[in-house]
Short mmCIF file of C-alpha atoms in Angstrom, two decimals:
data_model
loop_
_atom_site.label_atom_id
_atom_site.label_comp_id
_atom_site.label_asym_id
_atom_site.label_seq_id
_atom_site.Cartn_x
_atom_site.Cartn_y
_atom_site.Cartn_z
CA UNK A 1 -32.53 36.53 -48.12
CA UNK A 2 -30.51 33.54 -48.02
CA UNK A 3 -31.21 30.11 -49.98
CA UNK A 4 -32.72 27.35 -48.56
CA UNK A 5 -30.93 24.17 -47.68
CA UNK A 6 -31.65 20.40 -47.71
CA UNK A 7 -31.52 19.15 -43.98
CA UNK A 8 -30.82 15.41 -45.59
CA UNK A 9 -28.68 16.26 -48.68
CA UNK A 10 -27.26 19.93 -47.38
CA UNK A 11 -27.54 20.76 -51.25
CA UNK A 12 -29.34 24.26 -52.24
CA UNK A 13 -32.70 23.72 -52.95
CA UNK A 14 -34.29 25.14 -56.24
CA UNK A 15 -37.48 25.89 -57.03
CA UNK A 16 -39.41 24.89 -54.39
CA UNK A 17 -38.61 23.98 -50.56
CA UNK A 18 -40.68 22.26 -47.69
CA UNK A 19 -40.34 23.91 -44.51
CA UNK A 20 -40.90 21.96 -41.26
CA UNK A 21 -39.99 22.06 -37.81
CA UNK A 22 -37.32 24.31 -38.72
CA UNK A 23 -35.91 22.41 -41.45
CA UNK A 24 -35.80 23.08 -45.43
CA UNK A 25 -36.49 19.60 -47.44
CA UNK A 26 -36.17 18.84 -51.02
CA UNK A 27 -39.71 17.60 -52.41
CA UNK A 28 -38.62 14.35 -52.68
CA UNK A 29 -36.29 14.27 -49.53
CA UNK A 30 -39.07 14.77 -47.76
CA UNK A 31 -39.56 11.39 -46.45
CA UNK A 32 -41.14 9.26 -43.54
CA UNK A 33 -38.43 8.56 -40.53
CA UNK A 34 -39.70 5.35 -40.48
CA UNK A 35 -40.70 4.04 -44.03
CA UNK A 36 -39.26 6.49 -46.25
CA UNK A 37 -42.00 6.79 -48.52
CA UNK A 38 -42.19 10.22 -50.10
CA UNK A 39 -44.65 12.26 -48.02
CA UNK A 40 -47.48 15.09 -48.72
CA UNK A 41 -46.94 18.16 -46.86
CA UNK A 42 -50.00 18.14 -45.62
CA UNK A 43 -50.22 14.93 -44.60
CA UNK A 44 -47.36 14.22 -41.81
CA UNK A 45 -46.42 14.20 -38.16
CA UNK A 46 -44.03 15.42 -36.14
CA UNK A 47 -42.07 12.49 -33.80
CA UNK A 48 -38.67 13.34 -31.75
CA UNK A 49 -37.64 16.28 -33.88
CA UNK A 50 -37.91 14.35 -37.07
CA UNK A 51 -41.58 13.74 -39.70
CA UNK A 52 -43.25 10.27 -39.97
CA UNK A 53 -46.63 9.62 -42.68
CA UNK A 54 -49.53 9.34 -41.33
CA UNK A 55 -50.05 4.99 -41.63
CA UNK A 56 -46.50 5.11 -39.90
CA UNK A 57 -47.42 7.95 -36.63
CA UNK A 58 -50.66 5.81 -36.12
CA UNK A 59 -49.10 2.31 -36.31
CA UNK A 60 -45.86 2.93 -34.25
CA UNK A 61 -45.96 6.32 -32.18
CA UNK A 62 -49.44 6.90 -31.92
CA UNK A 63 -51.13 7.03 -28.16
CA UNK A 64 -53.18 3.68 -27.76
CA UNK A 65 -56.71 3.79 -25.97
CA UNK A 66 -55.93 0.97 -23.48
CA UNK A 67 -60.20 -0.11 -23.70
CA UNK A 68 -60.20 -0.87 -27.49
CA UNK A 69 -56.47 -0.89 -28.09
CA UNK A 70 -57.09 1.78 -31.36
CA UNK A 71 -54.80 4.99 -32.08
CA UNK A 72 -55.77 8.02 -30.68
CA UNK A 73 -55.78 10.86 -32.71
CA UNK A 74 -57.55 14.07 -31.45
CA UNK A 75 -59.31 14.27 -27.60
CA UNK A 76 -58.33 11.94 -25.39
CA UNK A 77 -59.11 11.06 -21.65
CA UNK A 78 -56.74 10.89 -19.16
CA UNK A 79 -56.59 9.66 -15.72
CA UNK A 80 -54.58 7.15 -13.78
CA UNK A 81 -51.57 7.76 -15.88
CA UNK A 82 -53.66 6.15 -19.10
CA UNK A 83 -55.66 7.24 -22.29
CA UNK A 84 -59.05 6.58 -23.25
CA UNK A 85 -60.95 7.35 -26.53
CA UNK A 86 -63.68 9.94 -25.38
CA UNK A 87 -66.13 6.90 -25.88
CA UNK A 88 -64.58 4.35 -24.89
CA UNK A 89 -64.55 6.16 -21.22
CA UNK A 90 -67.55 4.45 -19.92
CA UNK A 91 -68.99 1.78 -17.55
CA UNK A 92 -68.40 -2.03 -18.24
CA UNK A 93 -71.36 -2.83 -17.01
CA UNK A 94 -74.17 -0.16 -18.49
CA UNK A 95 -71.93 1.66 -21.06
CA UNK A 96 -72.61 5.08 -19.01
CA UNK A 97 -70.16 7.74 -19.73
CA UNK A 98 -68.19 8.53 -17.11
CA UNK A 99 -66.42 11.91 -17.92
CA UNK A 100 -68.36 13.85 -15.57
CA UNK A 101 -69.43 11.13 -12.43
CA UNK A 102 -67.70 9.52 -9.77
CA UNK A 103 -66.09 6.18 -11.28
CA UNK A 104 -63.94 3.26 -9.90
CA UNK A 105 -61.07 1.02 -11.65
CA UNK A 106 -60.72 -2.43 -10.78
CA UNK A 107 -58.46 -4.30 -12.92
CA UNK A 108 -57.90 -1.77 -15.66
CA UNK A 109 -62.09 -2.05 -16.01
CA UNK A 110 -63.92 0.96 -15.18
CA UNK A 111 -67.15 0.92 -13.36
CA UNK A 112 -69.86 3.59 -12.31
CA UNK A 113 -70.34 4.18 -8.71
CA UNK A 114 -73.80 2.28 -8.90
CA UNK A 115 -72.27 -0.79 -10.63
CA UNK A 116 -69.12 -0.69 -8.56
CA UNK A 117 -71.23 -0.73 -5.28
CA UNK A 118 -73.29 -3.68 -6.87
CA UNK A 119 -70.33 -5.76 -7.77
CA UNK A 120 -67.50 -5.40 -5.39
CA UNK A 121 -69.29 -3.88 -1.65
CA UNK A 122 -69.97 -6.00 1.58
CA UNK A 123 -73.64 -8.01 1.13
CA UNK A 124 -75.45 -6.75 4.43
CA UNK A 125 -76.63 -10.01 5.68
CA UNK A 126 -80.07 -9.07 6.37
CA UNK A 127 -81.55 -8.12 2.68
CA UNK A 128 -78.31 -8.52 0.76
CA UNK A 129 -77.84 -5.18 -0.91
CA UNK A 130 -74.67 -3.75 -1.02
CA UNK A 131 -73.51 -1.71 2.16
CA UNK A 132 -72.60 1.79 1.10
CA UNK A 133 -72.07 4.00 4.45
CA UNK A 134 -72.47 2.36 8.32
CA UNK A 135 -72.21 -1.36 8.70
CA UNK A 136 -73.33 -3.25 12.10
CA UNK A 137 -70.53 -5.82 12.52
CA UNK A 138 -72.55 -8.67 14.33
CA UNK A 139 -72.00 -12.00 13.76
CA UNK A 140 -68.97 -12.35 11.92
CA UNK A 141 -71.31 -10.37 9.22
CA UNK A 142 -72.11 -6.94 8.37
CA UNK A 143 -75.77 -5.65 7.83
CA UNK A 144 -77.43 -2.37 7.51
CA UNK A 145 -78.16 -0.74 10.93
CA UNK A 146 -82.03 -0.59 9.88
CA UNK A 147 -81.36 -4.36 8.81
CA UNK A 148 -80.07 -5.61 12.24
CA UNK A 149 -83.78 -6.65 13.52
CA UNK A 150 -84.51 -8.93 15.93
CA UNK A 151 -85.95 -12.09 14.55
CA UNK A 152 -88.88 -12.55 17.24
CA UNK A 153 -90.18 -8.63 17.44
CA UNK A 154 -88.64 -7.24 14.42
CA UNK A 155 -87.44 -4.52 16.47
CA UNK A 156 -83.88 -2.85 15.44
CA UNK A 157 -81.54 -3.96 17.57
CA UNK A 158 -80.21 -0.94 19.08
CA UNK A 159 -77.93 -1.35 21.98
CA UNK A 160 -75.12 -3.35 22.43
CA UNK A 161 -75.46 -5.90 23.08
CA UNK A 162 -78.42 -8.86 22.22
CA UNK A 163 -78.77 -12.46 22.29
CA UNK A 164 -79.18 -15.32 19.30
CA UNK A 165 -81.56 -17.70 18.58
CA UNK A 166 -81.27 -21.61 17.74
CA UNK A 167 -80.43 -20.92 13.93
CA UNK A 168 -78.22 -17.86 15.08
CA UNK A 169 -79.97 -15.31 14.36
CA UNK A 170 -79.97 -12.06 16.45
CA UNK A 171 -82.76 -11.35 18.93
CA UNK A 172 -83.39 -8.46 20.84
CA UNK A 173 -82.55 -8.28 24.78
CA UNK A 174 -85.95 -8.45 25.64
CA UNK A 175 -86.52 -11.82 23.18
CA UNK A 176 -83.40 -13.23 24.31
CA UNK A 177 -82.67 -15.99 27.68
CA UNK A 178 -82.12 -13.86 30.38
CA UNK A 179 -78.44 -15.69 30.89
CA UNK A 180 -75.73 -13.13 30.58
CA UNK A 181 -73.85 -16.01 28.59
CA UNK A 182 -76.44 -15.77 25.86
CA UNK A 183 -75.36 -12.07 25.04
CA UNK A 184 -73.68 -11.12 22.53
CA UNK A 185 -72.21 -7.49 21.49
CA UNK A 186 -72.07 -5.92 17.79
CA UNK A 187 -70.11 -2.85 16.88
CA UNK A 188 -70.99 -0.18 14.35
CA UNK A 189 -68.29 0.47 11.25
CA UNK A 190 -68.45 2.94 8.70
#
């Protein structure tokens, strides 16, 4: 059995060695890479092939969650190349976890699919919600298909083509002048 030796001093060491990463250390050659404070062996971490303490690994090498800026230590979340705190992976808006759900990231914020819909998709034009799937393009707006009604009848305007009122509105091709000139066309997006 051959005697330890120091990895800082390369002196024997006698009575008792610490053993880490493959290395022998005198007790008090033991020491923090970075501050060289005198460290527990319990109470260490291993950085490039070399130990740091603990107030060093979490204040210089430590992962940072990039919502609350705070080391992480243990589970982490990690998508788009960046790490989240387990519960600090949520919505902006509600605070809904999002570990398991569709989300979006807009700006480094991360939204829900409900809020994300709500803040950032096309405003149909008829009752304003958000437009999710099929838009009629009429208009130089977008609206629902069950939204794009004409304004006399109330009927959905289904074909093609349809005329406009005085306020430019859509109306259907039976409310609108018979004039081919007061036809318009829409297309359907999605």
């Amino acid at each position: 059995m051959s005697v330890p030796v120091c990895c800082k001093c390369n002196e024997v060491i006698r009575p008792r060695a610490i053993c880490s990463m493959g290395k022998a250390y005198h007790p008090h050659h033991f020491t923090c890479r970075d501050c060289q404070k005198v460290m527990e062996p319990s109470r260490f971490y291993a950085v490039k092939d070399d130990v740091v303490c603990s107030e060093c690994y979490l204040g210089n090498h430590a992962s940072r969650c990039c919502a609350c800026n705070a080391p992480i230590v243990g589970r982490a979340v990690m998508s788009m190349g960046r790490k989240w705190h387990d519960e600090c992976f949520h919505c902006i808006s509600c605070s809904q976890p999002l570990m398991s759900s569709t989300f979006y990231e807009i700006n480094g914020y991360l939204f829900c699919k409900l809020h994300f819909q709500e803040l950032f998709s096309s405003r149909c034009s008829g009752c304003g919600e958000p437009i999710v799937k099929e838009a009629v393009v009429a208009l130089n707006t977008k609206w629902h298909a069950a939204c794009f009604r004409c304004q006399n009848c109330q009927e959905i305007i289904s074909s093609c083509e349809f005329g406009i009122n005085e306020s430019g509105r859509p109306l259907c091709l039976d409310c609108s002048p018979t004039a081919s000139e007061g036809r318009l066309s829409h297309k359907t997006v999605g």
